[in-house]
PDB file of C-alpha atoms in Angstrom:
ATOM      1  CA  UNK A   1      80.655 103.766  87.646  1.00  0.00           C
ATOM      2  CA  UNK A   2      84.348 102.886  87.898  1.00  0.00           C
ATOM      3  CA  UNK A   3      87.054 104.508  85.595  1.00  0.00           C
ATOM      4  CA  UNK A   4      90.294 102.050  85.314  1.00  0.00           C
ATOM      5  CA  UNK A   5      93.425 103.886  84.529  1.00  0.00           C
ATOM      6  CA  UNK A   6      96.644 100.971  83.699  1.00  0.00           C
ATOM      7  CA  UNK A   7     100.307 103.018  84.361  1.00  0.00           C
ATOM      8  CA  UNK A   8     103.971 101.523  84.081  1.00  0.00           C
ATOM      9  CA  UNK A   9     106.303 102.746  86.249  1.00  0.00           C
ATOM     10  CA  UNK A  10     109.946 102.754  87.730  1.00  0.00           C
ATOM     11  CA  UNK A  11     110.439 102.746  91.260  1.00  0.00           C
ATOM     12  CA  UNK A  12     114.534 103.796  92.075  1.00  0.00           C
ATOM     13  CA  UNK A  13     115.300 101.017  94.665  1.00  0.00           C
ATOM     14  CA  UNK A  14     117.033 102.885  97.818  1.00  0.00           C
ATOM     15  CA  UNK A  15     116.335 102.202 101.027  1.00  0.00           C
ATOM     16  CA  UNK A  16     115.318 104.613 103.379  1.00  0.00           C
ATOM     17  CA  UNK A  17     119.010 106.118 104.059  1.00  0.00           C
ATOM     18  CA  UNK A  18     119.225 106.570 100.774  1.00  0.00           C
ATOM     19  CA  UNK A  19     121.810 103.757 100.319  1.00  0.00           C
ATOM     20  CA  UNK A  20     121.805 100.434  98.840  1.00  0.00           C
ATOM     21  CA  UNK A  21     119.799  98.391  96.536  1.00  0.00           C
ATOM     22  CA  UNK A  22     116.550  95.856  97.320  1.00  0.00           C
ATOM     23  CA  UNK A  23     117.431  92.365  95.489  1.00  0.00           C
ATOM     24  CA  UNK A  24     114.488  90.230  94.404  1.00  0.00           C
ATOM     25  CA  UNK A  25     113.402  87.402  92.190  1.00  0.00           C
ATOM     26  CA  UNK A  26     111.379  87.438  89.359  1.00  0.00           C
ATOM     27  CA  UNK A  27     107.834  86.245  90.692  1.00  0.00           C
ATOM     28  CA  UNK A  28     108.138  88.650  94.112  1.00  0.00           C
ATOM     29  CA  UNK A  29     105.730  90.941  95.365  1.00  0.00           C
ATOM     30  CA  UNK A  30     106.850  94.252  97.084  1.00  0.00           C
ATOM     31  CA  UNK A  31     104.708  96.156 100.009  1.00  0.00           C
ATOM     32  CA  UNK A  32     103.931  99.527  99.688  1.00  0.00           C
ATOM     33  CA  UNK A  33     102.967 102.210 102.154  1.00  0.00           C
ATOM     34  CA  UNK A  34     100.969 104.881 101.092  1.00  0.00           C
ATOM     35  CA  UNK A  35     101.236 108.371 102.771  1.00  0.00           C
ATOM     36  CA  UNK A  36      99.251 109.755 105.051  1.00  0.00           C
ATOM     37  CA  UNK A  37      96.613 108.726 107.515  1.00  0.00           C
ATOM     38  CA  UNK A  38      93.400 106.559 107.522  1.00  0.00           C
ATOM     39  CA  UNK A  39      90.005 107.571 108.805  1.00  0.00           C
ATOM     40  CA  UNK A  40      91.090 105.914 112.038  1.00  0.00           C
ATOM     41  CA  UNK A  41      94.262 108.565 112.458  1.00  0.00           C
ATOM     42  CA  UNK A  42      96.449 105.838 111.806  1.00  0.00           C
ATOM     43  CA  UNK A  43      99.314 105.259 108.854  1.00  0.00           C
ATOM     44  CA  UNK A  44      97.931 103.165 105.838  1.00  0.00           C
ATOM     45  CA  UNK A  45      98.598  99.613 105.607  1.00  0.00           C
ATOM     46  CA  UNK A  46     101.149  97.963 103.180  1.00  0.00           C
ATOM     47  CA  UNK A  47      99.602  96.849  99.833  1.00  0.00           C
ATOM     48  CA  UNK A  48     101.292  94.225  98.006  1.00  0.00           C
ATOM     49  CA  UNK A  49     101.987  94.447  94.378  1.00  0.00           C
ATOM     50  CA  UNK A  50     103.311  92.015  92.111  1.00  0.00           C
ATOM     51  CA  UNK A  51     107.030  92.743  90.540  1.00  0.00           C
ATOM     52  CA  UNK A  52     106.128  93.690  86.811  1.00  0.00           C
ATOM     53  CA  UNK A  53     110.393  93.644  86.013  1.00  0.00           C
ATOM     54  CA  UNK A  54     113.032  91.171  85.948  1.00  0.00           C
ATOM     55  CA  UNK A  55     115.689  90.673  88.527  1.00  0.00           C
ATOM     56  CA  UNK A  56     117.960  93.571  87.014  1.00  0.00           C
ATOM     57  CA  UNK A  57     115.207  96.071  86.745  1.00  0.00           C
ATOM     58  CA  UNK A  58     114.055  97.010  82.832  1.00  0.00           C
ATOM     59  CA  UNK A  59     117.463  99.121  83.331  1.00  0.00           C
ATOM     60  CA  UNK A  60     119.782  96.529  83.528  1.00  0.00           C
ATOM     61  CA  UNK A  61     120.989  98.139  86.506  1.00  0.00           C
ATOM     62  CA  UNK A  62     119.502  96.107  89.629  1.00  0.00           C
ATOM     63  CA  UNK A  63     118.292  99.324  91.073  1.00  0.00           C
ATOM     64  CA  UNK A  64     114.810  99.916  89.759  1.00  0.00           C
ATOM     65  CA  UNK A  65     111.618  97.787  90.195  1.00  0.00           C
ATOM     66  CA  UNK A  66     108.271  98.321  87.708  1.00  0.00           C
ATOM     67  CA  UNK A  67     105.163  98.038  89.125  1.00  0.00           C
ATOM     68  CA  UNK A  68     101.729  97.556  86.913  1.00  0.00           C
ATOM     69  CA  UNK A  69      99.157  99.055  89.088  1.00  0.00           C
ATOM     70  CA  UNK A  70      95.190  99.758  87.649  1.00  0.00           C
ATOM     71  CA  UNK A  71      94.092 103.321  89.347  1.00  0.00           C
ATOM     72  CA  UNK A  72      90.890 102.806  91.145  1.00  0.00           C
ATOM     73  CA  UNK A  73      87.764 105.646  91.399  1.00  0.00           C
ATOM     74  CA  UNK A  74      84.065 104.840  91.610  1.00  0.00           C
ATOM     75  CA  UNK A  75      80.974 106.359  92.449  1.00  0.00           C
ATOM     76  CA  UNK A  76      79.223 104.456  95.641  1.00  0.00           C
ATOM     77  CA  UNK A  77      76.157 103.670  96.204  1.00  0.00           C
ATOM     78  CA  UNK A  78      75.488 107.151  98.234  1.00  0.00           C
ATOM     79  CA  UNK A  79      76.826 109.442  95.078  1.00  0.00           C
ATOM     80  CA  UNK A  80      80.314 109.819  96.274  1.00  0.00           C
ATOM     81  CA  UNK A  81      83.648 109.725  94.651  1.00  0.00           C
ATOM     82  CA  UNK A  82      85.934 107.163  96.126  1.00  0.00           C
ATOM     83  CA  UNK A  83      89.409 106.692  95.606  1.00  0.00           C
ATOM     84  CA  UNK A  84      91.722 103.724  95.922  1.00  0.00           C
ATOM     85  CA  UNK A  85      94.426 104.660  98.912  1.00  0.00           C
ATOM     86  CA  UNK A  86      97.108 103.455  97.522  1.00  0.00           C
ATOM     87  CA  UNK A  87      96.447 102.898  93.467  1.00  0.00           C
ATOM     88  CA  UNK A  88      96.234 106.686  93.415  1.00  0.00           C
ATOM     89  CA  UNK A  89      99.088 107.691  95.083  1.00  0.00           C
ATOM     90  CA  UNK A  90     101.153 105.335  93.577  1.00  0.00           C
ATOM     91  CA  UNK A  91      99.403 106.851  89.829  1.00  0.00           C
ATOM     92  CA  UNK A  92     100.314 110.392  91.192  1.00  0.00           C
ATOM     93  CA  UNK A  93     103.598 109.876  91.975  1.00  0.00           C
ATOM     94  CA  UNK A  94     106.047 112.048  90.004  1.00  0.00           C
ATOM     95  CA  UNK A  95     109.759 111.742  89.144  1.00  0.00           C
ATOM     96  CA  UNK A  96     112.032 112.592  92.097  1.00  0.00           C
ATOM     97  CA  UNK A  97     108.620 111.573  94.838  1.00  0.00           C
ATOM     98  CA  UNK A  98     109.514 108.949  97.285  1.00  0.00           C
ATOM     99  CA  UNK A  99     107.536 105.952  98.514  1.00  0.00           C
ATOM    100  CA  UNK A 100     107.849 103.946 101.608  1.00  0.00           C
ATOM    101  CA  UNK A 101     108.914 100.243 100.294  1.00  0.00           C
ATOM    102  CA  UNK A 102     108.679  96.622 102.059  1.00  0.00           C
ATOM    103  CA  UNK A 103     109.799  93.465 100.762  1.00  0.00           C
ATOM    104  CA  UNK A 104     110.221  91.756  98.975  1.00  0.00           C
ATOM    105  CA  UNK A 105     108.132  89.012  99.529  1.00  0.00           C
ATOM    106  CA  UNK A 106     106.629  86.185  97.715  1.00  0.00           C
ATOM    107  CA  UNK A 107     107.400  82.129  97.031  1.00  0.00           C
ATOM    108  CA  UNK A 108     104.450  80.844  95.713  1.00  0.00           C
ATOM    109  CA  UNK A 109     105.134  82.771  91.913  1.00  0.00           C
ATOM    110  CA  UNK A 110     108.914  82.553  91.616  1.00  0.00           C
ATOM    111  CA  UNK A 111     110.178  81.709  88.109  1.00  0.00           C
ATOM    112  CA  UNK A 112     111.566  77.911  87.814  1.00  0.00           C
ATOM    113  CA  UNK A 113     115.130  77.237  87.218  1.00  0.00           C
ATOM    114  CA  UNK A 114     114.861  74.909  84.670  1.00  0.00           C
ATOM    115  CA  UNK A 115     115.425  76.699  81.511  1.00  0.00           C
ATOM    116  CA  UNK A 116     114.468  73.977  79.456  1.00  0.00           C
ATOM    117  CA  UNK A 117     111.007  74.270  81.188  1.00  0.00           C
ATOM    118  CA  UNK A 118     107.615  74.574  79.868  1.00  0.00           C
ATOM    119  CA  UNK A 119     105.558  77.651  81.575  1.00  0.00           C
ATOM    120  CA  UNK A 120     102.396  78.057  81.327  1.00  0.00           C
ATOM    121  CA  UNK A 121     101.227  81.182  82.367  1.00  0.00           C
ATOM    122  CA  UNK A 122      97.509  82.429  82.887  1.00  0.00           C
ATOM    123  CA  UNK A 123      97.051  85.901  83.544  1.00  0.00           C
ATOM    124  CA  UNK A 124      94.209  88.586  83.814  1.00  0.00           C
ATOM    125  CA  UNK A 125      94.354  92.757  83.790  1.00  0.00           C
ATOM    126  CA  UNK A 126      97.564  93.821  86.388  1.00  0.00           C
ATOM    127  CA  UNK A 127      97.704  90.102  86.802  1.00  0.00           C
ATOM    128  CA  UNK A 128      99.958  90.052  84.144  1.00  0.00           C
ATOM    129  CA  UNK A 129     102.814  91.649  86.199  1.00  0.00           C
ATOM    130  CA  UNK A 130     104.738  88.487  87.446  1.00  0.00           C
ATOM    131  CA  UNK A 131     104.642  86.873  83.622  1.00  0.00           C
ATOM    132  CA  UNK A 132     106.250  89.919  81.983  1.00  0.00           C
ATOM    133  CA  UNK A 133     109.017  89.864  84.446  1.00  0.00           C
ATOM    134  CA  UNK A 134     109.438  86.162  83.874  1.00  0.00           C
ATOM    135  CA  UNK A 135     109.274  86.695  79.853  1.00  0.00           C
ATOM    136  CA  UNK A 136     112.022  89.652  79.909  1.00  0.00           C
ATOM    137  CA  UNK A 137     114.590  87.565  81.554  1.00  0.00           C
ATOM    138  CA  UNK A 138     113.579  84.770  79.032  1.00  0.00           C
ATOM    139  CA  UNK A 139     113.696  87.100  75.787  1.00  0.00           C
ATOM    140  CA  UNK A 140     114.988  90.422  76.831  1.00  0.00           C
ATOM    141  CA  UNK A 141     118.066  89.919  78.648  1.00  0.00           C
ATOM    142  CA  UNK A 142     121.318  87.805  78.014  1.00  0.00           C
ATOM    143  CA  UNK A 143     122.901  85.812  80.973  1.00  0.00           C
ATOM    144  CA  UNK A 144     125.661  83.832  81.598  1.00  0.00           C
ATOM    145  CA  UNK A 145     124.201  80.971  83.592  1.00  0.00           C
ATOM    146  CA  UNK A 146     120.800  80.867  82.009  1.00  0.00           C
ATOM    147  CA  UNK A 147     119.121  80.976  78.500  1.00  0.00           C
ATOM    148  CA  UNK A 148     115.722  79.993  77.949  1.00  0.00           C
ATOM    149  CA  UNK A 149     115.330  76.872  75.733  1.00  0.00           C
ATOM    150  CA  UNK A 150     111.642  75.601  76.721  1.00  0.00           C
ATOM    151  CA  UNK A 151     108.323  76.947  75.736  1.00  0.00           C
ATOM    152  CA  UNK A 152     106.560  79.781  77.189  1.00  0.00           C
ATOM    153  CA  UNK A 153     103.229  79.902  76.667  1.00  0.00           C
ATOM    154  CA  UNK A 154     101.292  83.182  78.099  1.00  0.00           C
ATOM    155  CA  UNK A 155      97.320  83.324  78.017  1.00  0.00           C
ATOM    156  CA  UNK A 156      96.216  87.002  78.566  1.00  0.00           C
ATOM    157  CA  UNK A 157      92.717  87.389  79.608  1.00  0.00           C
ATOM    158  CA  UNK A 158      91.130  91.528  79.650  1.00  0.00           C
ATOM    159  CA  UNK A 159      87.596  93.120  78.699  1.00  0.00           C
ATOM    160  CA  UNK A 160      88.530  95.394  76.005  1.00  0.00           C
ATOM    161  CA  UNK A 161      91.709  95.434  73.759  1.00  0.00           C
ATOM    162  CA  UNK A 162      92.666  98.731  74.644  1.00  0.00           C
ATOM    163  CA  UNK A 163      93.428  96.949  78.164  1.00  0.00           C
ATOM    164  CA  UNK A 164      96.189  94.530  76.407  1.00  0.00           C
ATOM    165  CA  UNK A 165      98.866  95.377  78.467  1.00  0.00           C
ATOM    166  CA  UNK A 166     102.619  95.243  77.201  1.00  0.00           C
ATOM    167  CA  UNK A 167     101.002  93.611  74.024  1.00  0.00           C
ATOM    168  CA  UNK A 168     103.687  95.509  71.685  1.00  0.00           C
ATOM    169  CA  UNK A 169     106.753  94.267  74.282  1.00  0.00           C
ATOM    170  CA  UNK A 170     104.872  90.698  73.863  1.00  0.00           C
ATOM    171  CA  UNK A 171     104.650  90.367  69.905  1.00  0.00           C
ATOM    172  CA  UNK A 172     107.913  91.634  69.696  1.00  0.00           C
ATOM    173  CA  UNK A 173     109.143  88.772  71.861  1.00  0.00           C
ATOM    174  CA  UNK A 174     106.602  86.214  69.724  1.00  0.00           C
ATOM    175  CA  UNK A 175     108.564  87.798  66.572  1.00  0.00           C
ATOM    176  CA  UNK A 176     112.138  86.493  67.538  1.00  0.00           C
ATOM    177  CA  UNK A 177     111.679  83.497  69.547  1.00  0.00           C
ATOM    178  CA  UNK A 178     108.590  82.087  67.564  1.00  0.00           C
ATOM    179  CA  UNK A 179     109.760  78.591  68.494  1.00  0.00           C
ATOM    180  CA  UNK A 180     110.114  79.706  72.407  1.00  0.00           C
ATOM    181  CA  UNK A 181     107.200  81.608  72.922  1.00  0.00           C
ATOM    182  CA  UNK A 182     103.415  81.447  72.332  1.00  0.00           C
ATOM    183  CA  UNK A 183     100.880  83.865  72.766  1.00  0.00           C
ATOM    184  CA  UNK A 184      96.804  84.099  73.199  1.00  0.00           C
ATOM    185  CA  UNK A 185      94.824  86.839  73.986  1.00  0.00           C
ATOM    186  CA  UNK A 186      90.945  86.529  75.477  1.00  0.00           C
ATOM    187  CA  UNK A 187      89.254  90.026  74.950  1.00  0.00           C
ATOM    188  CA  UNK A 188      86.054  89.056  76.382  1.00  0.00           C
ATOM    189  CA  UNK A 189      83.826  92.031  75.105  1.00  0.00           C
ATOM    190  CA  UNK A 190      85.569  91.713  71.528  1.00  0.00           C
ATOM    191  CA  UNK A 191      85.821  88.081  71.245  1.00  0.00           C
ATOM    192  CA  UNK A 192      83.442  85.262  71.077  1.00  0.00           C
ATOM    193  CA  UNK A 193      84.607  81.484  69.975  1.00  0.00           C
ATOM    194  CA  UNK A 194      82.709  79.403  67.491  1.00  0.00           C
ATOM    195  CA  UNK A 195      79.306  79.033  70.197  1.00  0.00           C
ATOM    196  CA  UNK A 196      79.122  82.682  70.121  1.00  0.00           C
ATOM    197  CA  UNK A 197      80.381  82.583  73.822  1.00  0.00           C
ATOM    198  CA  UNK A 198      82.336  85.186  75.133  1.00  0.00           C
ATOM    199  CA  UNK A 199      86.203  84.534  75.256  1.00  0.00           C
ATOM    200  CA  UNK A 200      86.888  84.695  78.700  1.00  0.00           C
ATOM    201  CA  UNK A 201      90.522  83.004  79.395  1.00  0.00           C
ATOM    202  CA  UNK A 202      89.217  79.258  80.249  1.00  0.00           C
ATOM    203  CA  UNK A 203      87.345  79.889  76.922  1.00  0.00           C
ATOM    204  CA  UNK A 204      90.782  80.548  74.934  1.00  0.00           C
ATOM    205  CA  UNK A 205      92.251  77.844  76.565  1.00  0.00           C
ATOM    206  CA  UNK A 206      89.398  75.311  75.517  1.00  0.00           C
ATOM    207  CA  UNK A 207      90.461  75.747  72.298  1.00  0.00           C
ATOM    208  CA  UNK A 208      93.796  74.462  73.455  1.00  0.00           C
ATOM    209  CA  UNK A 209      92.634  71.856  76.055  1.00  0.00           C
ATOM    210  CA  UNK A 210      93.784  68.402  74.863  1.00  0.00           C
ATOM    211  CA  UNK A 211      97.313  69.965  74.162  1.00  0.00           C
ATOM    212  CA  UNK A 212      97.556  71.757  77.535  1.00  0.00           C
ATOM    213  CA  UNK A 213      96.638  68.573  79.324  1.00  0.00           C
ATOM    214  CA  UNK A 214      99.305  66.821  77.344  1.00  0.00           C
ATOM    215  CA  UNK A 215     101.603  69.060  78.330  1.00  0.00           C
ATOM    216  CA  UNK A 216     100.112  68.846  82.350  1.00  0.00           C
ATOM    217  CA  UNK A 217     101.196  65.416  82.152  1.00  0.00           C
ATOM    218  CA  UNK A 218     105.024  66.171  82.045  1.00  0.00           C
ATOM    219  CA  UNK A 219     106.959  66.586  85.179  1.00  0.00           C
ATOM    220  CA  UNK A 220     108.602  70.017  83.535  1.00  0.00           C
ATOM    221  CA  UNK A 221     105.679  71.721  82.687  1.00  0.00           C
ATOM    222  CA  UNK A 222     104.936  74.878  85.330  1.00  0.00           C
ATOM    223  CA  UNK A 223     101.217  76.412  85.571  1.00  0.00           C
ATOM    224  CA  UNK A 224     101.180  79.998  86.993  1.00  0.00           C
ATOM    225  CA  UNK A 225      98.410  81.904  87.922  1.00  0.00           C
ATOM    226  CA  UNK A 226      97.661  85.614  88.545  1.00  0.00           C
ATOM    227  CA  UNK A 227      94.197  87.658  88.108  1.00  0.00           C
ATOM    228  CA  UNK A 228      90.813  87.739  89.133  1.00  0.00           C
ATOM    229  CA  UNK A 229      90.015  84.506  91.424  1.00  0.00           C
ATOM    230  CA  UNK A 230      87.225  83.729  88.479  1.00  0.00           C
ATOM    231  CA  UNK A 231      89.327  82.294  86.412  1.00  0.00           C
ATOM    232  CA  UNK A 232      90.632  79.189  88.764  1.00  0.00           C
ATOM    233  CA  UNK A 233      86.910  78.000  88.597  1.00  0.00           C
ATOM    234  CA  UNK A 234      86.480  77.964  84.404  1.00  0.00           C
ATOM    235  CA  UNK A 235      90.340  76.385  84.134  1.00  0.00           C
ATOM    236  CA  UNK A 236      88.983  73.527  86.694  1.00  0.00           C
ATOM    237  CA  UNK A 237      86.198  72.644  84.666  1.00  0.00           C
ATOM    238  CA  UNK A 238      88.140  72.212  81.488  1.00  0.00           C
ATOM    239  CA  UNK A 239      90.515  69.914  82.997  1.00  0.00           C
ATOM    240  CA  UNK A 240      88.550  67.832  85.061  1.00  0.00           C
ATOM    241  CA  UNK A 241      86.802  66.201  81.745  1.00  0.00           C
ATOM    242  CA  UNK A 242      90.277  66.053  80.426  1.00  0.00           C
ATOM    243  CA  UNK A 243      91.992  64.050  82.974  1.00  0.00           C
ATOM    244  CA  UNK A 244      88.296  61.781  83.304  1.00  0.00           C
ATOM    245  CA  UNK A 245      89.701  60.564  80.263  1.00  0.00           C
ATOM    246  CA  UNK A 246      92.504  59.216  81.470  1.00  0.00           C
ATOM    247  CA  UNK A 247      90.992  58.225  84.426  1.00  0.00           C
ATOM    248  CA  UNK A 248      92.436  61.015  86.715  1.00  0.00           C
ATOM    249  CA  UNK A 249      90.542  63.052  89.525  1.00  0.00           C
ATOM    250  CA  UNK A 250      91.465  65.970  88.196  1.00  0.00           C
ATOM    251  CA  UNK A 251      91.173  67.671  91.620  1.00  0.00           C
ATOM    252  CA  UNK A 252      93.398  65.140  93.424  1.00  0.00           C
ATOM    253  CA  UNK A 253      96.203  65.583  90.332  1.00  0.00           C
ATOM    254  CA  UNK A 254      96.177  69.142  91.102  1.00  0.00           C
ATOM    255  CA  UNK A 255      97.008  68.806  94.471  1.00  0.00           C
ATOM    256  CA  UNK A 256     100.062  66.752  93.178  1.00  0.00           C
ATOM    257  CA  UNK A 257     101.144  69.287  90.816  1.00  0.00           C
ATOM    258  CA  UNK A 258     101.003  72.228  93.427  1.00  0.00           C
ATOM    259  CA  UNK A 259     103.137  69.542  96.105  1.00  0.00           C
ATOM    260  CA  UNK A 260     106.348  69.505  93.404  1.00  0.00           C
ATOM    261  CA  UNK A 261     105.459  73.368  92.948  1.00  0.00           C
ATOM    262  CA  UNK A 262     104.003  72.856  89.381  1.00  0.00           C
ATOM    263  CA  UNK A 263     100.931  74.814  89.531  1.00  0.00           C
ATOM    264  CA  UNK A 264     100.971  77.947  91.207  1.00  0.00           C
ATOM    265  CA  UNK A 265      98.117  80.266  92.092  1.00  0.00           C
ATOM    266  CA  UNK A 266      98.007  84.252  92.881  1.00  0.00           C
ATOM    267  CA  UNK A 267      94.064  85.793  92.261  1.00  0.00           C
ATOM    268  CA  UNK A 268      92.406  88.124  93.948  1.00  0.00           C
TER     269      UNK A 268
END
């Protein structure tokens, strides 16, 4: 059996002198180290995680960074309790505890530029992390040399509702930039489309497909990807009878799109 516990939290961005602040982009992952030893006697290895803030921290201040991390404990197949390293010490961490940081790293999920873009982003469970940094800077936060004037379009895919995370933070954002911003949730134990088939995240999108693949067609439109490696699979096979229509390998357009850094992939 495995128990899945979601937390939010603020990490204070010092480094290890205690002085200074770690810059990154929305779209970067940060390492962490996890104390203690492993059953070999030797330190724990860096995990990555995905930046679940903006570029100024939720803050405003630069010197924080949120994380979105899913605490792991099962029962194996011998009857004992196992515990994910470094999802449980992060999830036990308590105000004033330090962590060893890397980072940050990351180029494959950084947030375009263009703020006339259209981004498309496709996200499952703690996947979600890189779009809500992306969608505070867009909504959240006022800058000088940037205000979002495209169309972001997040589909959230997660097994029960109660695992909708930031879905209050996202509605709000629907709420005042209803033009800017579109949301879709896939809760595939809840939710079933017209065949009675479950509404995985390729699912929700199916309902969408001709407009997504209008909208694939455009040389500012952005794809990003974070989840469960499942997904990639079930998005493929919606858009390769799309672009058959237009007489595109589907497969060979793809590669194009990830060449100018259109469609961009982070599963697990």
């Amino acid at each position: 059996m495995v128990y899945e516990l979601t937390y939010g939290f603020w990490i204070l961005l010092n480094n290890m002198n205690g002085v200074g602040e770690v810059p990154y982009r929305e779209g970067q992952s940060i390492g962490i180290i996890p104390e203690g030893i492993d059953k070999n006697g030797k330190p724990h290895k860096l995990r990555l995680y995905s930046i679940a803030s903006s570029a100024i921290g939720d803050f405003g201040d630069s010197k924080t960074v949120s994380l979105c991390v899913k605490r792991l404990v099962y029962t194996n197949e011998s009857g004992e309790i196992v515990k994910g390293v470094c999802s449980n010490f992060l999830c036990d961490l308590k105000p004033g505890d330090e962590a060893k940081i890397t980072g940050p790293v990351g180029k494959e999920m950084l947030m375009p530029k263009d703020p006339n873009a259209t981004i498309i982003m496709l996200g499952t469970g703690t996947g979600i992390a890189p779009f809500r940094s992306f969608l505070w800077k867009m909504f959240f936060e006022e800058h000088e040399d940037y205000k979002f004037n495209g169309l972001a379009w997040l589909f959230l895919g997660v097994p029960t509702s109660s695992s909708l995370l930031y879905k209050e933070e996202f509605e709000k954002m629907k709420e005042k930039n209803p033009e800017n911003f579109r949301l879709d949730f896939a809760v595939s134990r809840e939710q079933t489309n017209d065949k009675g088939e479950k509404m995985y995240i390729q699912t929700r999108m199916a309902e969408y497909a001709e407009e997504l693949w209008e909208l694939l067609k455009k040389d500012n439109t952005f794809v990003y990807m974070c989840g469960l490696k499942g997904m990639e699979k079930g998005i493929d096979e919606i858009m390769v009878s799309l672009a058959a229509k237009d007489g595109i390998d589907w497969l060979e357009y793809k590669k194009q799109l990830k060449k100018s850094e259109q469609w961009n992939v982070e599963v697990y």
